[in-house]
PDB file of C-alpha atoms in Angstrom:
ATOM      1  CA  ALA A   1       2.227 -14.688   1.196  1.00  0.00           C
ATOM      2  CA  GLN A   2      -1.222 -12.560   0.940  1.00  0.00           C
ATOM      3  CA  LYS A   3      -0.037  -9.232   0.300  1.00  0.00           C
ATOM      4  CA  VAL A   4      -1.812  -5.815  -0.932  1.00  0.00           C
ATOM      5  CA  THR A   5       0.251  -3.221  -2.717  1.00  0.00           C
ATOM      6  CA  GLN A   6      -0.965   0.236  -3.874  1.00  0.00           C
ATOM      7  CA  ALA A   7       2.422   1.587  -4.923  1.00  0.00           C
ATOM      8  CA  GLN A   8       0.863   5.324  -5.562  1.00  0.00           C
ATOM      9  CA  THR A   9       1.114   6.927  -2.398  1.00  0.00           C
ATOM     10  CA  GLU A  10      -0.102  10.305  -3.490  1.00  0.00           C
ATOM     11  CA  ILE A  11      -2.070  11.419  -6.591  1.00  0.00           C
ATOM     12  CA  SER A  12      -3.423  15.233  -7.264  1.00  0.00           C
ATOM     13  CA  VAL A  13      -5.776  15.676 -10.656  1.00  0.00           C
ATOM     14  CA  VAL A  14      -7.987  18.621 -11.673  1.00  0.00           C
ATOM     15  CA  GLU A  15     -11.099  18.381 -11.655  1.00  0.00           C
ATOM     16  CA  LYS A  16     -13.096  16.470 -15.175  1.00  0.00           C
ATOM     17  CA  GLU A  17      -9.374  14.423 -15.660  1.00  0.00           C
ATOM     18  CA  ASP A  18      -9.796  10.515 -15.381  1.00  0.00           C
ATOM     19  CA  VAL A  19      -7.411   9.189 -12.973  1.00  0.00           C
ATOM     20  CA  THR A  20      -6.491   5.457 -12.177  1.00  0.00           C
ATOM     21  CA  LEU A  21      -5.638   3.686  -8.766  1.00  0.00           C
ATOM     22  CA  ASP A  22      -3.689   0.835  -8.393  1.00  0.00           C
ATOM     23  CA  CYS A  23      -3.621  -2.968  -6.611  1.00  0.00           C
ATOM     24  CA  VAL A  24      -1.939  -5.489  -7.275  1.00  0.00           C
ATOM     25  CA  TYR A  25      -2.312  -8.698  -4.856  1.00  0.00           C
ATOM     26  CA  GLU A  26      -0.538 -11.789  -4.418  1.00  0.00           C
ATOM     27  CA  THR A  27      -2.290 -14.813  -2.394  1.00  0.00           C
ATOM     28  CA  ARG A  28      -1.733 -18.291  -3.587  1.00  0.00           C
ATOM     29  CA  ASP A  29      -5.350 -19.378  -3.011  1.00  0.00           C
ATOM     30  CA  THR A  30      -7.734 -19.778  -5.830  1.00  0.00           C
ATOM     31  CA  THR A  31     -10.766 -18.579  -4.218  1.00  0.00           C
ATOM     32  CA  TYR A  32     -11.045 -15.168  -2.487  1.00  0.00           C
ATOM     33  CA  TYR A  33     -12.253 -11.984  -2.041  1.00  0.00           C
ATOM     34  CA  LEU A  34     -11.484  -8.253  -3.224  1.00  0.00           C
ATOM     35  CA  PHE A  35     -12.740  -5.029  -2.133  1.00  0.00           C
ATOM     36  CA  TRP A  36     -12.636  -0.833  -2.808  1.00  0.00           C
ATOM     37  CA  TYR A  37     -13.029   1.270   0.069  1.00  0.00           C
ATOM     38  CA  LYS A  38     -13.024   4.893   0.256  1.00  0.00           C
ATOM     39  CA  GLN A  39     -12.018   7.621   2.898  1.00  0.00           C
ATOM     40  CA  PRO A  40     -13.360  10.431   2.519  1.00  0.00           C
ATOM     41  CA  PRO A  41     -11.657  13.639   5.306  1.00  0.00           C
ATOM     42  CA  SER A  42     -14.039  12.886   8.019  1.00  0.00           C
ATOM     43  CA  GLY A  43     -12.693  10.002   8.306  1.00  0.00           C
ATOM     44  CA  GLU A  44     -15.247   6.986   7.578  1.00  0.00           C
ATOM     45  CA  LEU A  45     -15.026   4.015   5.300  1.00  0.00           C
ATOM     46  CA  VAL A  46     -17.206   3.431   2.705  1.00  0.00           C
ATOM     47  CA  PHE A  47     -17.505   0.162   0.378  1.00  0.00           C
ATOM     48  CA  LEU A  48     -17.124   0.603  -2.969  1.00  0.00           C
ATOM     49  CA  ILE A  49     -16.828  -3.100  -4.397  1.00  0.00           C
ATOM     50  CA  ARG A  50     -16.691  -6.317  -3.890  1.00  0.00           C
ATOM     51  CA  ARG A  51     -15.283  -8.980  -6.681  1.00  0.00           C
ATOM     52  CA  ASN A  52     -14.439 -12.479  -6.122  1.00  0.00           C
ATOM     53  CA  SER A  53     -11.963 -14.205  -7.748  1.00  0.00           C
ATOM     54  CA  PHE A  54     -14.021 -16.077 -10.497  1.00  0.00           C
ATOM     55  CA  ASP A  55     -15.692 -13.187 -11.488  1.00  0.00           C
ATOM     56  CA  GLU A  56     -12.891 -11.122 -14.057  1.00  0.00           C
ATOM     57  CA  GLN A  57     -15.668  -9.195 -15.525  1.00  0.00           C
ATOM     58  CA  ASN A  58     -14.991  -5.443 -15.202  1.00  0.00           C
ATOM     59  CA  GLU A  59     -17.911  -3.187 -13.536  1.00  0.00           C
ATOM     60  CA  ILE A  60     -18.976   0.004 -14.547  1.00  0.00           C
ATOM     61  CA  SER A  61     -20.766   1.864 -11.634  1.00  0.00           C
ATOM     62  CA  GLY A  62     -21.583   5.756 -12.505  1.00  0.00           C
ATOM     63  CA  ARG A  63     -18.458   7.361 -12.803  1.00  0.00           C
ATOM     64  CA  TYR A  64     -17.049   4.506 -11.484  1.00  0.00           C
ATOM     65  CA  SER A  65     -15.203   1.422 -13.148  1.00  0.00           C
ATOM     66  CA  TRP A  66     -13.103  -2.158 -12.256  1.00  0.00           C
ATOM     67  CA  ASN A  67     -10.830  -4.294 -13.809  1.00  0.00           C
ATOM     68  CA  PHE A  68      -9.603  -7.068 -12.681  1.00  0.00           C
ATOM     69  CA  GLN A  69      -6.704  -9.054 -14.572  1.00  0.00           C
ATOM     70  CA  LYS A  70      -5.935 -12.572 -12.724  1.00  0.00           C
ATOM     71  CA  SER A  71      -2.993 -12.633 -14.782  1.00  0.00           C
ATOM     72  CA  THR A  72      -1.668  -9.585 -13.863  1.00  0.00           C
ATOM     73  CA  SER A  73      -2.979  -9.892 -10.110  1.00  0.00           C
ATOM     74  CA  SER A  74      -4.398  -6.450 -10.501  1.00  0.00           C
ATOM     75  CA  PHE A  75      -7.716  -4.573  -9.111  1.00  0.00           C
ATOM     76  CA  ASN A  76      -7.571  -1.152 -10.649  1.00  0.00           C
ATOM     77  CA  PHE A  77     -10.093   1.556  -9.900  1.00  0.00           C
ATOM     78  CA  THR A  78     -11.095   4.146 -12.181  1.00  0.00           C
ATOM     79  CA  ILE A  79     -12.589   7.022 -12.297  1.00  0.00           C
ATOM     80  CA  THR A  80     -13.809   8.777 -15.440  1.00  0.00           C
ATOM     81  CA  ALA A  81     -14.726  13.119 -14.693  1.00  0.00           C
ATOM     82  CA  SER A  82     -13.045  13.308 -11.534  1.00  0.00           C
ATOM     83  CA  GLN A  83     -14.797  15.555  -8.857  1.00  0.00           C
ATOM     84  CA  VAL A  84     -13.502  17.367  -5.934  1.00  0.00           C
ATOM     85  CA  VAL A  85     -15.710  15.498  -4.078  1.00  0.00           C
ATOM     86  CA  ASP A  86     -13.735  12.572  -5.168  1.00  0.00           C
ATOM     87  CA  SER A  87     -10.839  13.372  -2.585  1.00  0.00           C
ATOM     88  CA  ALA A  88      -9.863  10.789  -0.342  1.00  0.00           C
ATOM     89  CA  VAL A  89      -7.765   7.855   0.441  1.00  0.00           C
ATOM     90  CA  TYR A  90      -8.842   5.059  -1.149  1.00  0.00           C
ATOM     91  CA  PHE A  91      -7.782   1.184  -0.088  1.00  0.00           C
ATOM     92  CA  CYS A  92      -7.730  -1.721  -1.354  1.00  0.00           C
ATOM     93  CA  ALA A  93      -8.232  -4.831   0.175  1.00  0.00           C
ATOM     94  CA  LEU A  94      -7.748  -8.936  -0.198  1.00  0.00           C
ATOM     95  CA  ARG A  95     -10.397 -11.066   1.828  1.00  0.00           C
ATOM     96  CA  TYR A  96      -8.858 -15.153   1.710  1.00  0.00           C
ATOM     97  CA  ILE A  97     -10.187 -17.920   3.791  1.00  0.00           C
ATOM     98  CA  LEU A  98      -7.883 -19.789   6.162  1.00  0.00           C
ATOM     99  CA  THR A  99      -7.057 -23.388   6.599  1.00  0.00           C
ATOM    100  CA  GLY A 100      -9.231 -24.638   9.350  1.00  0.00           C
ATOM    101  CA  GLY A 101     -12.763 -22.098   7.764  1.00  0.00           C
ATOM    102  CA  GLY A 102     -11.561 -18.651   9.629  1.00  0.00           C
ATOM    103  CA  ASN A 103     -10.980 -15.498   7.178  1.00  0.00           C
ATOM    104  CA  LYS A 104      -8.558 -12.128   7.362  1.00  0.00           C
ATOM    105  CA  LEU A 105      -8.653  -9.387   5.034  1.00  0.00           C
ATOM    106  CA  THR A 106      -5.881  -7.363   4.414  1.00  0.00           C
ATOM    107  CA  PHE A 107      -5.524  -3.867   3.307  1.00  0.00           C
ATOM    108  CA  GLY A 108      -3.253  -1.697   1.471  1.00  0.00           C
ATOM    109  CA  THR A 109      -1.599   1.055   2.685  1.00  0.00           C
ATOM    110  CA  GLY A 110      -3.873   3.225   0.852  1.00  0.00           C
ATOM    111  CA  THR A 111      -3.642   5.678  -1.685  1.00  0.00           C
ATOM    112  CA  GLN A 112      -4.665   9.563  -0.817  1.00  0.00           C
ATOM    113  CA  LEU A 113      -6.421  11.189  -4.363  1.00  0.00           C
ATOM    114  CA  LYS A 114      -6.620  15.282  -4.139  1.00  0.00           C
ATOM    115  CA  VAL A 115      -8.673  17.057  -7.137  1.00  0.00           C
ATOM    116  CA  GLU A 116      -8.465  20.524  -7.570  1.00  0.00           C
ATOM    117  CA  LEU A 117     -10.464  22.548  -8.790  1.00  0.00           C
TER     118      LEU A 117
ATOM    119  CA  GLU B   1     -30.575   1.757  11.196  1.00  0.00           C
ATOM    120  CA  ALA B   2     -28.183  -0.985  10.417  1.00  0.00           C
ATOM    121  CA  GLN B   3     -24.882   0.043  11.895  1.00  0.00           C
ATOM    122  CA  VAL B   4     -21.443  -0.606  13.736  1.00  0.00           C
ATOM    123  CA  THR B   5     -21.420   1.300  16.942  1.00  0.00           C
ATOM    124  CA  GLN B   6     -17.844   2.610  18.898  1.00  0.00           C
ATOM    125  CA  ASN B   7     -17.625   3.863  21.928  1.00  0.00           C
ATOM    126  CA  PRO B   8     -15.660   6.259  22.640  1.00  0.00           C
ATOM    127  CA  ARG B   9     -14.978   8.247  19.227  1.00  0.00           C
ATOM    128  CA  TYR B  10     -12.104   9.808  21.500  1.00  0.00           C
ATOM    129  CA  LEU B  11      -9.892   8.901  24.626  1.00  0.00           C
ATOM    130  CA  ILE B  12      -6.904  11.057  25.619  1.00  0.00           C
ATOM    131  CA  THR B  13      -5.395   8.550  28.246  1.00  0.00           C
ATOM    132  CA  VAL B  14      -1.774   7.727  30.476  1.00  0.00           C
ATOM    133  CA  THR B  15       0.405   4.734  29.605  1.00  0.00           C
ATOM    134  CA  GLY B  16      -0.880   1.555  31.655  1.00  0.00           C
ATOM    135  CA  LYS B  17      -3.716   2.892  32.327  1.00  0.00           C
ATOM    136  CA  LYS B  18      -6.223  -0.371  31.241  1.00  0.00           C
ATOM    137  CA  LEU B  19      -9.493   0.680  28.750  1.00  0.00           C
ATOM    138  CA  THR B  20     -11.755  -0.457  26.567  1.00  0.00           C
ATOM    139  CA  VAL B  21     -13.149   0.286  23.512  1.00  0.00           C
ATOM    140  CA  THR B  22     -16.614  -1.900  23.070  1.00  0.00           C
ATOM    141  CA  CYS B  23     -18.149  -2.195  19.365  1.00  0.00           C
ATOM    142  CA  SER B  24     -21.298  -2.760  18.950  1.00  0.00           C
ATOM    143  CA  GLN B  25     -23.237  -4.335  15.228  1.00  0.00           C
ATOM    144  CA  ASN B  26     -27.323  -4.667  15.153  1.00  0.00           C
ATOM    145  CA  MET B  27     -27.260  -6.489  11.782  1.00  0.00           C
ATOM    146  CA  ASN B  28     -26.555 -10.184  13.117  1.00  0.00           C
ATOM    147  CA  HIS B  29     -23.345 -10.568  11.649  1.00  0.00           C
ATOM    148  CA  GLU B  30     -20.700 -13.422  13.217  1.00  0.00           C
ATOM    149  CA  TYR B  31     -17.902 -12.351  11.396  1.00  0.00           C
ATOM    150  CA  MET B  32     -16.245  -9.354  13.552  1.00  0.00           C
ATOM    151  CA  SER B  33     -12.692  -7.720  13.465  1.00  0.00           C
ATOM    152  CA  TRP B  34     -10.815  -4.977  14.789  1.00  0.00           C
ATOM    153  CA  TYR B  35      -8.257  -2.676  13.167  1.00  0.00           C
ATOM    154  CA  ARG B  36      -6.006  -0.010  13.646  1.00  0.00           C
ATOM    155  CA  GLN B  37      -5.072   2.296  11.297  1.00  0.00           C
ATOM    156  CA  ASP B  38      -1.823   4.470  11.282  1.00  0.00           C
ATOM    157  CA  PRO B  39      -0.275   6.528   8.703  1.00  0.00           C
ATOM    158  CA  GLY B  40       1.253   4.790   5.543  1.00  0.00           C
ATOM    159  CA  LEU B  41       0.403   1.601   6.950  1.00  0.00           C
ATOM    160  CA  GLY B  42      -2.943   1.844   6.230  1.00  0.00           C
ATOM    161  CA  LEU B  43      -5.149  -0.410   8.134  1.00  0.00           C
ATOM    162  CA  ARG B  44      -4.274  -3.578   9.538  1.00  0.00           C
ATOM    163  CA  GLN B  45      -6.386  -6.360  11.602  1.00  0.00           C
ATOM    164  CA  ILE B  46      -5.456  -6.320  15.694  1.00  0.00           C
ATOM    165  CA  TYR B  47      -8.457  -9.352  15.877  1.00  0.00           C
ATOM    166  CA  TYR B  48     -11.454 -10.975  14.539  1.00  0.00           C
ATOM    167  CA  SER B  49     -14.015 -13.183  15.632  1.00  0.00           C
ATOM    168  CA  MET B  50     -16.141 -15.557  13.122  1.00  0.00           C
ATOM    169  CA  ASN B  51     -18.796 -16.550  15.823  1.00  0.00           C
ATOM    170  CA  VAL B  52     -19.408 -16.084  19.463  1.00  0.00           C
ATOM    171  CA  GLU B  53     -17.011 -17.334  21.438  1.00  0.00           C
ATOM    172  CA  VAL B  54     -14.618 -17.500  18.651  1.00  0.00           C
ATOM    173  CA  THR B  55     -11.668 -14.926  18.285  1.00  0.00           C
ATOM    174  CA  ASP B  56      -7.984 -15.743  16.699  1.00  0.00           C
ATOM    175  CA  LYS B  57      -5.362 -12.701  16.557  1.00  0.00           C
ATOM    176  CA  GLY B  58      -4.819 -10.508  13.275  1.00  0.00           C
ATOM    177  CA  ASP B  59      -1.418  -9.238  12.450  1.00  0.00           C
ATOM    178  CA  VAL B  60      -0.465  -6.888  15.365  1.00  0.00           C
ATOM    179  CA  PRO B  61      -2.273  -8.195  18.342  1.00  0.00           C
ATOM    180  CA  GLU B  62       0.372  -7.762  20.424  1.00  0.00           C
ATOM    181  CA  GLY B  63      -0.918  -5.376  23.343  1.00  0.00           C
ATOM    182  CA  TYR B  64      -4.976  -5.887  22.949  1.00  0.00           C
ATOM    183  CA  LYS B  65      -7.411  -8.696  23.731  1.00  0.00           C
ATOM    184  CA  VAL B  66     -11.081  -9.142  23.023  1.00  0.00           C
ATOM    185  CA  SER B  67     -13.566 -11.417  23.706  1.00  0.00           C
ATOM    186  CA  ARG B  68     -17.019 -12.654  22.211  1.00  0.00           C
ATOM    187  CA  LYS B  69     -19.450 -13.242  24.762  1.00  0.00           C
ATOM    188  CA  GLU B  70     -22.495 -12.383  22.718  1.00  0.00           C
ATOM    189  CA  LYS B  71     -22.820 -12.086  18.936  1.00  0.00           C
ATOM    190  CA  ARG B  72     -23.553  -8.392  18.589  1.00  0.00           C
ATOM    191  CA  ASN B  73     -20.991  -7.133  20.939  1.00  0.00           C
ATOM    192  CA  PHE B  74     -17.062  -7.112  20.344  1.00  0.00           C
ATOM    193  CA  PRO B  75     -14.818  -5.060  22.605  1.00  0.00           C
ATOM    194  CA  LEU B  76     -11.312  -3.956  22.308  1.00  0.00           C
ATOM    195  CA  ILE B  77      -8.983  -4.510  25.970  1.00  0.00           C
ATOM    196  CA  LEU B  78      -5.507  -2.266  26.024  1.00  0.00           C
ATOM    197  CA  GLU B  79      -4.909  -4.089  29.479  1.00  0.00           C
ATOM    198  CA  SER B  80      -1.942  -1.532  29.828  1.00  0.00           C
ATOM    199  CA  PRO B  81      -1.827   1.019  26.633  1.00  0.00           C
ATOM    200  CA  SER B  82       1.338   2.325  25.685  1.00  0.00           C
ATOM    201  CA  PRO B  83       2.460   5.142  23.611  1.00  0.00           C
ATOM    202  CA  ASN B  84       2.441   2.960  20.335  1.00  0.00           C
ATOM    203  CA  GLN B  85      -1.400   2.815  20.641  1.00  0.00           C
ATOM    204  CA  THR B  86      -1.884   5.722  19.682  1.00  0.00           C
ATOM    205  CA  SER B  87      -3.696   5.424  16.635  1.00  0.00           C
ATOM    206  CA  LEU B  88      -7.350   5.725  14.978  1.00  0.00           C
ATOM    207  CA  TYR B  89      -9.606   2.066  15.291  1.00  0.00           C
ATOM    208  CA  PHE B  90     -11.496   0.998  14.013  1.00  0.00           C
ATOM    209  CA  CYS B  91     -14.683  -1.842  14.099  1.00  0.00           C
ATOM    210  CA  ALA B  92     -16.115  -3.820  11.393  1.00  0.00           C
ATOM    211  CA  SER B  93     -18.675  -7.040  11.053  1.00  0.00           C
ATOM    212  CA  SER B  94     -19.588  -8.923   7.848  1.00  0.00           C
ATOM    213  CA  THR B  95     -21.602 -11.401   6.785  1.00  0.00           C
ATOM    214  CA  GLY B  96     -22.175 -12.829   2.889  1.00  0.00           C
ATOM    215  CA  ALA B  97     -21.310 -17.379   2.937  1.00  0.00           C
ATOM    216  CA  TYR B  98     -18.170 -18.011   4.796  1.00  0.00           C
ATOM    217  CA  ASN B  99     -18.330 -14.461   6.382  1.00  0.00           C
ATOM    218  CA  THR B 100     -16.623 -13.231   3.151  1.00  0.00           C
ATOM    219  CA  GLY B 101     -19.403 -10.592   2.467  1.00  0.00           C
ATOM    220  CA  GLU B 102     -18.126  -6.695   2.716  1.00  0.00           C
ATOM    221  CA  LEU B 103     -17.137  -5.235   6.089  1.00  0.00           C
ATOM    222  CA  PHE B 104     -19.181  -2.686   7.715  1.00  0.00           C
ATOM    223  CA  PHE B 105     -17.393  -0.764   9.464  1.00  0.00           C
ATOM    224  CA  GLY B 106     -17.660   1.870  12.180  1.00  0.00           C
ATOM    225  CA  GLU B 107     -16.866   5.598  12.859  1.00  0.00           C
ATOM    226  CA  GLY B 108     -13.625   4.901  14.210  1.00  0.00           C
ATOM    227  CA  SER B 109     -12.177   5.663  17.537  1.00  0.00           C
ATOM    228  CA  ARG B 110      -9.422   8.060  17.941  1.00  0.00           C
ATOM    229  CA  LEU B 111      -6.906   6.969  21.004  1.00  0.00           C
ATOM    230  CA  THR B 112      -4.018   9.038  22.276  1.00  0.00           C
ATOM    231  CA  VAL B 113      -1.746   7.417  25.245  1.00  0.00           C
ATOM    232  CA  LEU B 114       0.564   9.905  26.757  1.00  0.00           C
TER     233      LEU B 114
END
């Protein structure tokens, strides 16, 4: 079964702390795609990153970095020097190809990050 | 501006009164999808469409219908809404090879069924 687990329901940190959001996925497919989305208090869903299963390079974008490890089926997200504006719900998602050519995208249940002064 | 537009954004209705939530995208995307978001459950896929006249069930299709007569539009139909369909609904579209690119989401439609 295709599944995404975000075991951390809620994380609270103090501003400037580093924080890592965990994402563990399950799939039998060799080709799949992983995503992170941010949902700030205003409610919209903001795309952060897409990674395909053949690209295990870690990525850094400003204060954000992602660690993709196929050996542990994890795609963790780290925010360095967190800021209050980082407070949001973060979703990890898995997109996979179906037999017959369709595809589906499955989300984790999300991690609520609260960054306090 | 590239966008996915949903209407209405907010709706309060009563059990059994048919309603339609419209979704339109202006990016010429082939793939469109509907999700519902509930506390503690994340986003769950209701239906998706790979292209015009091609639709398929997601993980929670019961009580919903969709149609894809035009590429840009993907309405979600609740024939007989019930209180357990009270939720926040998102429409999304995407492109990329085999439609596996990032999803572009609408702003969400908050539906309350009394």
